[in-house]
Short mmCIF file of C-alpha atoms and ligand atoms in Angstrom, two decimals:
data_model
loop_
_atom_site.label_atom_id
_atom_site.label_comp_id
_atom_site.label_asym_id
_atom_site.label_seq_id
_atom_site.Cartn_x
_atom_site.Cartn_y
_atom_site.Cartn_z
CA UNK A 16 3.46 47.84 -17.29
CA UNK A 17 2.76 44.18 -17.87
CA UNK A 18 4.18 42.69 -21.09
CA UNK A 19 1.50 42.23 -23.74
CA UNK A 20 0.80 40.33 -26.95
CA UNK A 21 -1.87 41.32 -29.44
CA UNK A 22 -3.64 38.60 -31.37
CA UNK A 23 -5.74 38.49 -34.52
CA UNK A 24 -9.50 38.03 -34.72
CA UNK A 25 -9.03 34.35 -35.48
CA UNK A 26 -6.80 33.94 -32.41
CA UNK A 27 -9.38 35.76 -30.34
CA UNK A 28 -12.12 33.42 -31.52
CA UNK A 29 -10.02 30.40 -30.54
CA UNK A 30 -9.37 31.80 -27.09
CA UNK A 31 -13.03 32.71 -26.62
CA UNK A 32 -13.95 29.14 -27.55
CA UNK A 33 -11.83 28.03 -24.61
CA UNK A 34 -8.73 26.80 -26.41
CA UNK A 35 -5.54 27.53 -24.44
CA UNK A 36 -3.15 27.69 -27.41
CA UNK A 37 -2.63 30.69 -29.70
CA UNK A 38 -0.41 29.98 -32.70
CA UNK A 39 2.27 32.27 -34.08
CA UNK A 40 0.20 32.92 -37.20
CA UNK A 41 -2.51 34.48 -35.00
CA UNK A 42 -0.15 36.86 -33.22
CA UNK A 43 0.13 40.41 -34.55
CA UNK A 44 2.20 42.35 -32.01
CA UNK A 45 4.62 41.35 -29.26
CA UNK A 46 5.93 43.40 -26.38
CA UNK A 47 7.30 40.65 -24.21
CA UNK A 48 10.38 38.58 -23.40
CA UNK A 49 10.65 34.77 -23.68
CA UNK A 50 8.66 33.02 -20.93
CA UNK A 51 6.87 36.17 -19.74
CA UNK A 52 3.38 36.11 -18.30
CA UNK A 53 1.65 38.51 -20.69
CA UNK A 54 -1.64 40.24 -21.07
CA UNK A 55 -3.35 39.02 -24.26
CA UNK A 56 -5.14 41.72 -26.23
CA UNK A 57 -7.66 41.22 -29.00
CA UNK A 58 -7.59 42.91 -32.38
CA UNK A 59 -9.26 46.07 -31.04
CA UNK A 60 -7.16 46.16 -27.89
CA UNK A 61 -9.81 44.35 -25.88
CA UNK A 62 -8.40 42.18 -23.07
CA UNK A 63 -8.72 38.46 -23.86
CA UNK A 64 -6.83 37.06 -20.89
CA UNK A 65 -3.34 36.21 -19.66
CA UNK A 66 -0.88 33.73 -21.09
CA UNK A 67 2.69 32.46 -21.03
CA UNK A 68 4.65 33.72 -24.03
CA UNK A 69 7.16 31.76 -26.10
CA UNK A 70 9.28 33.49 -28.75
CA UNK A 71 10.32 30.21 -30.44
CA UNK A 72 7.40 27.80 -30.46
CA UNK A 73 4.62 27.69 -33.06
CA UNK A 74 2.40 27.82 -29.96
CA UNK A 75 3.24 31.39 -29.04
CA UNK A 76 0.76 31.80 -26.20
CA UNK A 77 -0.51 29.32 -23.62
CA UNK A 78 -3.49 30.77 -21.83
CA UNK A 79 -3.31 30.93 -18.04
CA UNK A 80 -6.54 32.85 -17.47
CA UNK A 81 -9.40 33.87 -19.73
CA UNK A 82 -11.20 37.21 -19.34
CA UNK A 83 -10.34 40.40 -17.54
CA UNK A 84 -8.89 39.39 -14.19
CA UNK A 85 -5.13 38.82 -13.98
CA UNK A 86 -4.06 35.53 -12.36
CA UNK A 87 -3.01 35.93 -8.73
CA UNK A 88 0.72 36.22 -8.05
CA UNK A 89 0.70 32.75 -6.48
CA UNK A 90 -1.30 31.09 -9.27
CA UNK A 91 1.37 28.43 -9.85
CA UNK A 92 1.23 27.20 -6.28
CA UNK A 93 -2.56 27.45 -6.09
CA UNK A 94 -2.95 25.35 -9.24
CA UNK A 95 -0.41 22.78 -8.07
CA UNK A 96 -2.37 22.49 -4.83
CA UNK A 97 -5.63 22.01 -6.73
CA UNK A 98 -4.06 19.37 -8.99
CA UNK A 99 -2.70 17.45 -6.00
CA UNK A 100 -6.01 17.68 -4.10
CA UNK A 101 -7.85 16.28 -7.13
CA UNK A 102 -5.48 13.27 -7.34
CA UNK A 103 -5.92 12.66 -3.60
CA UNK A 104 -9.70 12.72 -4.03
CA UNK A 105 -9.45 9.92 -6.63
CA UNK A 106 -7.99 7.55 -4.01
CA UNK A 107 -6.05 5.71 -6.74
CA UNK A 108 -4.95 2.16 -6.01
CA UNK A 109 -1.34 2.93 -6.96
CA UNK A 110 1.78 4.66 -5.67
CA UNK A 111 2.63 5.95 -9.15
CA UNK A 112 0.36 8.35 -10.99
CA UNK A 113 0.25 11.73 -12.72
CA UNK A 114 0.03 14.62 -10.30
CA UNK A 115 -0.06 17.45 -12.84
CA UNK A 116 -1.23 17.06 -16.44
CA UNK A 117 -0.42 20.35 -18.14
CA UNK A 118 -3.34 22.17 -19.75
CA UNK A 119 -5.91 20.04 -17.95
CA UNK A 120 -4.58 21.32 -14.62
CA UNK A 121 -4.36 24.89 -15.94
CA UNK A 122 -0.57 24.66 -15.90
CA UNK A 123 0.07 24.32 -19.63
CA UNK A 124 3.12 22.25 -20.63
CA UNK A 125 3.96 21.18 -17.07
CA UNK A 126 4.01 17.46 -16.27
CA UNK A 127 4.54 16.13 -12.76
CA UNK A 128 4.46 12.39 -12.09
CA UNK A 129 4.64 10.77 -8.69
CA UNK A 130 6.68 7.60 -8.19
CA UNK A 131 6.33 6.72 -4.52
CA UNK A 132 8.28 9.31 -2.53
CA UNK A 133 9.73 10.93 -5.65
CA UNK A 134 8.47 13.35 -8.27
CA UNK A 135 9.47 13.56 -11.93
CA UNK A 136 8.88 16.90 -13.64
CA UNK A 137 8.85 17.92 -17.31
CA UNK A 138 8.86 21.61 -18.28
CA UNK A 139 7.85 21.77 -21.92
CA UNK A 140 7.65 25.51 -22.62
CA UNK A 141 9.72 28.62 -21.95
CA UNK A 142 7.21 30.00 -19.46
CA UNK A 143 7.13 26.84 -17.35
CA UNK A 144 10.89 26.28 -17.66
CA UNK A 145 11.54 29.76 -16.27
CA UNK A 146 9.27 29.01 -13.31
CA UNK A 147 10.92 25.69 -12.36
CA UNK A 148 12.47 27.11 -9.15
CA UNK A 149 9.05 28.38 -8.03
CA UNK A 150 7.40 25.07 -9.06
CA UNK A 151 10.05 23.04 -7.22
CA UNK A 152 9.64 25.05 -4.02
CA UNK A 153 5.86 24.71 -4.16
CA UNK A 154 6.02 20.95 -4.83
CA UNK A 155 8.41 20.45 -1.90
CA UNK A 156 5.99 22.25 0.37
CA UNK A 157 2.79 20.65 -0.97
CA UNK A 158 3.86 17.07 -1.70
CA UNK A 159 6.89 16.61 0.62
CA UNK A 160 8.87 14.40 -1.77
CA UNK A 161 12.29 12.92 -0.96
CA UNK A 162 13.53 14.08 -4.33
CA UNK A 163 12.46 15.78 -7.57
CA UNK A 164 13.95 14.90 -10.95
CA UNK A 165 13.63 17.10 -14.05
CA UNK A 166 13.24 14.76 -17.06
CA UNK A 167 13.71 17.63 -19.44
CA UNK A 168 14.85 15.41 -22.32
CA UNK A 169 11.74 15.35 -24.58
CA UNK A 170 12.42 16.60 -28.09
CA UNK A 171 9.55 19.10 -27.92
CA UNK A 172 11.80 21.27 -25.76
CA UNK A 173 13.89 21.96 -28.85
CA UNK A 174 10.84 23.62 -30.45
CA UNK A 175 10.90 26.03 -27.51
CA UNK A 176 14.62 26.74 -27.93
CA UNK A 177 15.25 24.90 -24.63
CA UNK A 178 18.07 22.40 -24.18
CA UNK A 179 17.47 18.72 -23.34
CA UNK A 180 18.80 17.58 -19.99
CA UNK A 181 18.01 15.42 -16.95
CA UNK A 182 18.87 16.83 -13.53
CA UNK A 183 17.94 16.61 -9.87
CA UNK A 184 16.00 19.69 -8.76
CA UNK A 185 15.67 18.72 -5.12
CA UNK A 186 16.92 16.03 -2.69
CA UNK A 187 18.22 12.78 -4.20
CA UNK A 188 16.63 10.60 -6.84
CA UNK A 189 17.74 6.93 -7.02
CA UNK A 190 18.23 4.99 -10.24
CA UNK A 191 15.45 2.59 -9.29
CA UNK A 192 12.19 3.36 -7.48
CA UNK A 193 9.82 0.62 -6.41
CA UNK A 194 6.18 1.49 -7.04
CA UNK A 195 2.91 -0.40 -6.91
CA UNK A 196 0.00 -0.32 -9.30
CA UNK A 197 -2.91 -2.45 -8.12
CA UNK A 198 -1.42 -5.83 -7.20
CA UNK A 199 1.75 -5.37 -9.29
CA UNK A 200 5.04 -3.90 -8.09
CA UNK A 201 7.52 -2.43 -10.56
CA UNK A 202 11.05 -1.23 -10.44
CA UNK A 203 11.01 2.07 -12.29
CA UNK A 204 13.98 3.90 -13.80
CA UNK A 205 12.97 7.57 -13.64
CA UNK A 206 16.26 8.70 -15.23
CA UNK A 207 16.07 6.71 -18.46
CA UNK A 208 12.70 4.93 -18.69
CA UNK A 209 10.28 5.89 -21.49
CA UNK A 210 8.14 8.97 -20.73
CA UNK A 211 8.94 9.54 -17.03
CA UNK A 212 9.42 5.83 -16.30
CA UNK A 213 6.02 4.15 -16.74
CA UNK A 214 2.96 4.48 -18.98
CA UNK A 215 0.83 5.81 -16.16
CA UNK A 216 -1.99 6.79 -18.51
CA UNK A 217 -2.95 3.11 -19.02
CA UNK A 218 -3.48 2.26 -15.34
CA UNK A 219 -7.27 2.35 -15.46
CA UNK A 220 -7.38 0.50 -18.77
CA UNK A 221 -5.31 -2.27 -17.20
CA UNK A 222 -7.85 -2.35 -14.35
CA UNK A 223 -10.71 -2.49 -16.87
CA UNK A 224 -9.05 -5.23 -18.92
CA UNK A 225 -8.82 -7.33 -15.77
CA UNK A 226 -12.61 -7.72 -15.92
CA UNK A 227 -12.38 -9.70 -19.17
CA UNK A 228 -8.90 -11.24 -19.38
CA UNK A 229 -8.78 -15.03 -19.44
CA UNK A 230 -7.10 -18.03 -21.06
CA UNK A 231 -4.09 -17.31 -23.28
CA UNK A 232 -3.09 -13.64 -23.33
CA UNK A 233 -1.01 -11.85 -25.95
CA UNK A 234 0.29 -8.44 -24.82
CA UNK A 235 1.70 -6.74 -27.90
CA UNK A 236 3.84 -3.58 -27.42
CA UNK A 237 4.29 -4.49 -23.77
CA UNK A 238 7.10 -2.08 -22.70
CA UNK A 239 7.94 -3.29 -19.18
CA UNK A 240 4.88 -5.49 -18.99
CA UNK A 241 2.10 -3.13 -17.86
CA UNK A 242 -0.82 -5.16 -19.21
CA UNK A 243 0.90 -8.56 -19.14
CA UNK A 244 1.72 -8.41 -15.43
CA UNK A 245 -1.59 -7.00 -14.24
CA UNK A 246 -3.61 -9.51 -16.28
CA UNK A 247 -1.38 -12.56 -15.68
CA UNK A 248 -3.17 -13.70 -12.47
CA UNK A 249 -6.39 -14.07 -14.51
CA UNK A 250 -4.78 -15.90 -17.42
CA UNK A 251 -3.32 -19.35 -18.00
CA UNK A 252 -0.39 -18.25 -20.14
CA UNK A 253 0.90 -14.82 -21.12
CA UNK A 254 3.06 -13.87 -24.10
CA UNK A 255 4.45 -10.32 -23.92
CA UNK A 256 6.16 -8.80 -26.96
CA UNK A 257 8.23 -5.66 -27.32
CA UNK A 258 10.86 -4.70 -29.84
CA UNK A 259 13.18 -3.35 -27.15
CA UNK A 260 15.57 -5.89 -25.54
CA UNK A 261 15.81 -3.60 -22.57
CA UNK A 262 12.02 -3.52 -22.11
CA UNK A 263 11.86 -7.31 -22.39
CA UNK A 264 14.56 -7.65 -19.69
CA UNK A 265 12.36 -5.42 -17.47
CA UNK A 266 9.29 -7.58 -18.16
CA UNK A 267 11.20 -10.69 -17.03
CA UNK A 268 12.53 -8.94 -13.91
CA UNK A 269 9.10 -7.60 -13.01
CA UNK A 270 7.43 -10.99 -13.63
CA UNK A 271 9.95 -12.64 -11.27
CA UNK A 272 9.54 -9.92 -8.65
CA UNK A 273 5.75 -10.46 -8.72
CA UNK A 274 6.12 -14.28 -8.81
CA UNK A 275 4.23 -14.53 -12.07
CA UNK A 276 5.59 -17.74 -13.53
CA UNK A 277 3.18 -17.80 -16.49
CA UNK A 278 4.65 -14.78 -18.29
CA UNK A 279 6.90 -15.30 -21.31
CA UNK A 280 8.54 -12.23 -22.88
CA UNK A 281 9.99 -12.00 -26.40
CA UNK A 282 11.98 -9.19 -28.03
CA UNK A 283 10.32 -9.09 -31.45
CA UNK A 284 8.76 -6.74 -33.93
CA UNK A 285 5.00 -7.06 -33.36
CA UNK A 286 4.22 -6.74 -37.08
CA UNK A 287 6.43 -9.77 -37.85
CA UNK A 288 5.40 -11.77 -34.81
CA UNK A 289 1.65 -11.40 -35.47
CA UNK A 290 2.21 -12.77 -38.95
CA UNK A 291 4.32 -15.62 -37.57
CA UNK A 292 1.74 -16.50 -34.90
CA UNK A 293 -0.94 -16.58 -37.58
CA UNK A 294 1.20 -18.84 -39.79
CA UNK A 295 1.78 -21.32 -36.95
CA UNK A 296 -1.94 -21.41 -36.10
CA UNK A 297 -1.61 -19.86 -32.61
CA UNK A 298 -4.85 -18.66 -30.99
CA UNK A 299 -5.51 -16.38 -28.01
CA UNK A 300 -8.44 -15.66 -25.68
CA UNK A 301 -7.28 -12.14 -24.83
CA UNK A 302 -5.13 -9.75 -26.86
CA UNK A 303 -3.82 -6.29 -25.96
CA UNK A 304 -2.53 -3.91 -28.65
CA UNK A 305 -0.86 -0.81 -27.22
CA UNK A 306 1.43 0.54 -29.93
CA UNK A 307 3.41 3.79 -29.77
CA UNK A 308 1.77 6.84 -31.40
CA UNK A 309 1.82 5.92 -35.10
CA UNK A 310 0.68 9.43 -36.11
CA UNK A 311 3.08 11.88 -34.49
CA UNK A 312 1.81 14.64 -36.82
CA UNK A 313 -1.01 15.32 -39.28
CA UNK A 314 0.96 14.21 -42.34
CA UNK A 315 1.46 10.77 -40.79
CA UNK A 316 -2.26 10.03 -40.34
CA UNK A 317 -2.83 7.94 -43.48
CA UNK A 318 0.17 5.72 -42.81
CA UNK A 319 -0.80 5.45 -39.14
CA UNK A 320 -4.30 4.29 -40.05
CA UNK A 321 -2.92 1.54 -42.24
CA UNK A 322 -0.67 0.45 -39.35
CA UNK A 323 -3.62 0.34 -36.95
CA UNK A 324 -5.65 -1.55 -39.51
CA UNK A 325 -2.96 -4.17 -40.00
CA UNK A 326 -2.36 -4.99 -36.33
CA UNK A 327 -6.07 -5.02 -35.50
CA UNK A 328 -6.85 -7.24 -38.48
CA UNK A 329 -4.16 -9.73 -37.48
CA UNK A 330 -5.16 -9.66 -33.82
CA UNK A 331 -8.83 -10.32 -34.68
CA UNK A 332 -7.74 -13.33 -36.72
CA UNK A 333 -5.67 -14.68 -33.80
CA UNK A 334 -8.51 -14.15 -31.34
CA UNK A 335 -10.85 -17.05 -30.50
CA UNK A 336 -14.60 -16.49 -30.62
CA UNK A 337 -15.66 -15.28 -27.16
CA UNK A 338 -12.24 -13.64 -26.75
CA UNK A 339 -11.49 -10.00 -25.92
CA UNK A 340 -9.34 -7.49 -27.77
CA UNK A 341 -8.10 -4.44 -25.87
CA UNK A 342 -6.92 -2.08 -28.61
CA UNK A 343 -5.36 1.33 -28.05
CA UNK A 344 -4.20 4.39 -29.95
CA UNK A 345 -2.27 7.17 -28.26
CA UNK A 346 -2.03 9.36 -31.39
CA UNK A 347 -3.93 12.56 -30.68
CA UNK A 348 -4.11 13.13 -34.43
CA UNK A 349 -6.26 10.00 -34.74
CA UNK A 350 -9.69 10.81 -33.31
CA UNK A 351 -11.93 8.32 -31.59
CA UNK A 352 -14.19 8.26 -34.67
CA UNK A 353 -11.23 7.54 -36.97
CA UNK A 354 -9.96 4.81 -34.70
CA UNK A 355 -13.38 3.15 -34.44
CA UNK A 356 -13.68 3.27 -38.20
CA UNK A 357 -10.32 1.64 -38.81
CA UNK A 358 -10.98 -1.11 -36.26
CA UNK A 359 -14.40 -1.72 -37.84
CA UNK A 360 -12.73 -2.04 -41.23
CA UNK A 361 -10.28 -4.56 -39.74
CA UNK A 362 -13.21 -6.57 -38.33
CA UNK A 363 -14.91 -6.59 -41.72
CA UNK A 364 -11.75 -7.85 -43.41
CA UNK A 365 -10.84 -10.47 -40.78
CA UNK A 366 -13.81 -11.31 -41.11
CA UNK A 367 -15.10 -11.17 -37.53
CA UNK A 368 -18.33 -10.17 -35.82
CA UNK A 369 -17.26 -7.88 -33.01
CA UNK A 370 -19.09 -6.01 -30.27
CA UNK A 371 -17.88 -2.93 -28.41
CA UNK A 372 -17.74 -3.71 -24.70
CA UNK A 373 -16.10 -0.53 -23.40
CA UNK A 374 -14.92 2.76 -24.93
CA UNK A 375 -12.20 4.24 -22.76
CA UNK A 376 -9.57 6.97 -22.58
CA UNK A 377 -6.49 7.78 -20.51
CA UNK A 378 -6.90 7.52 -16.73
CA UNK A 379 -8.58 10.21 -14.64
CA UNK A 380 -5.23 11.50 -13.42
CA UNK A 381 -4.65 12.60 -17.07
CA UNK A 382 -7.84 14.68 -17.49
CA UNK A 383 -9.30 15.67 -20.86
CA UNK A 384 -10.40 19.27 -21.51
CA UNK A 385 -13.69 19.20 -23.35
CA UNK A 386 -12.80 22.24 -25.48
CA UNK A 387 -9.35 20.94 -26.35
CA UNK A 388 -9.53 17.85 -28.59
CA UNK A 389 -5.73 17.49 -28.44
CA UNK A 390 -6.03 16.46 -24.77
CA UNK A 391 -8.09 13.36 -25.66
CA UNK A 392 -5.09 11.48 -26.98
CA UNK A 393 -5.45 7.93 -25.65
CA UNK A 394 -8.29 5.83 -27.01
CA UNK A 395 -8.85 2.33 -25.69
CA UNK A 396 -11.54 0.03 -27.06
CA UNK A 397 -12.42 -3.23 -25.38
CA UNK A 398 -13.97 -5.49 -27.98
CA UNK A 399 -15.47 -8.98 -27.90
CA UNK A 400 -15.23 -11.32 -30.84
CA UNK A 401 -18.61 -12.99 -31.23
CA UNK A 402 -17.66 -15.19 -34.15
N1 LIG B 596 1.71 -1.36 -23.10
C1 LIG B 596 2.77 -0.64 -22.40
C2 LIG B 596 3.16 0.64 -23.10
C3 LIG B 596 3.57 0.45 -24.53
S1 LIG B 596 4.46 1.78 -25.21
C4 LIG B 596 2.31 -0.38 -20.97
O1 LIG B 596 1.16 -0.65 -20.62
O2 LIG B 596 3.14 0.08 -20.18
C5 LIG B 596 4.86 1.17 -26.78
C6 LIG B 596 5.95 0.11 -26.79
O3 LIG B 596 6.00 -0.41 -28.12
C7 LIG B 596 7.35 0.59 -26.49
O4 LIG B 596 7.84 -0.13 -25.38
C8 LIG B 596 8.18 0.27 -27.74
O5 LIG B 596 9.46 -0.28 -27.45
C9 LIG B 596 7.34 -0.79 -28.41
N2 LIG B 596 7.42 -0.89 -29.88
C10 LIG B 596 7.45 0.10 -30.80
N3 LIG B 596 7.40 -0.42 -32.05
C11 LIG B 596 7.35 -1.77 -31.91
C12 LIG B 596 7.26 -2.85 -32.84
N4 LIG B 596 7.22 -2.64 -34.16
N5 LIG B 596 7.19 -4.10 -32.33
C13 LIG B 596 7.24 -4.31 -31.00
N6 LIG B 596 7.29 -3.31 -30.09
C14 LIG B 596 7.35 -2.07 -30.54
#
């Protein structure tokens, strides 16, 4: 007999609406072990689908298949193959990109990023963690990497009762991997870099920003220089700011490696530096704001909005008329509508007349599920200051 979990009417409604997560509060009966693939039953014993079960997380079930039919025994490999084929079809102009994006590739809580010949994997639930040997074998066969690293250090693993660790799953993984994104090459540290090494989700927004970037560029929250380096060839002078000394060292290294002599990097707090730039009368033609997620949970939304308002207000003041502001939010708790509203409020206060040039999201290798708002986490607005 297959393990099973019975859910409440409310849980059933969520699943029938196409949402892949069932919360603990919507679970009524469990006959399963941690990480099991279970049959999900509705309140009257009706089959709802199949899911991976977690006995620790608030997200108790992650749907693998909706409806009657059980997933095939090789569903993991089949879905990995589909995810890889989709990325190949995109013909991305980069050697680093996301190969598997969890829910949106029907492999909930599994992340696989490609960095050249290497893969970096994150298993963020009990069900996926238990299947890592199967996933590794399938990835070796399908993607033929030289090495696979498990970056299983995100804190969310603790919510699953899983330990945090970084380990090689296959082959060897060096401390530095050279990758290319458009015209820029980077040295990536897959062992210790933020996320799995790079902010891959911004690749297409960097490409889009290239259409408008000119003059003096300010790249605020630069990390290892993603926007600064890709936009530098179109700009006269670039100032990249990040609070992390280590990130700033990377920006300088990467600027030198790409022979971009017009990039200056400063280790500063953006909030302080924007104020200082305003005080000294500095002006820019192009500004990028790409802060970390200010709203990590629902209770942080109000404070996050005031943070977004402040940096956008200051940036709009520093921007010359005719200039472009590329402003991002990667908080999934802040919706596109909320973000637009806060940026509009900043424009009103600046005061600045601003038009919306492009409304963007994370790149296509990080797909959004239309029935799962949580998967639309990265918002990127490209704005033009008219006056
Ligand atoms: N724009 C980058 C990604 C930025 S991630 C890219 O395209 O790759 C957010 C960055 O903001 C991190 O590198 C973090 O170190 C930095 N950061 C966080 N708070 C900051 C602050 N108050 N001032 C400056 N940088 C900050």
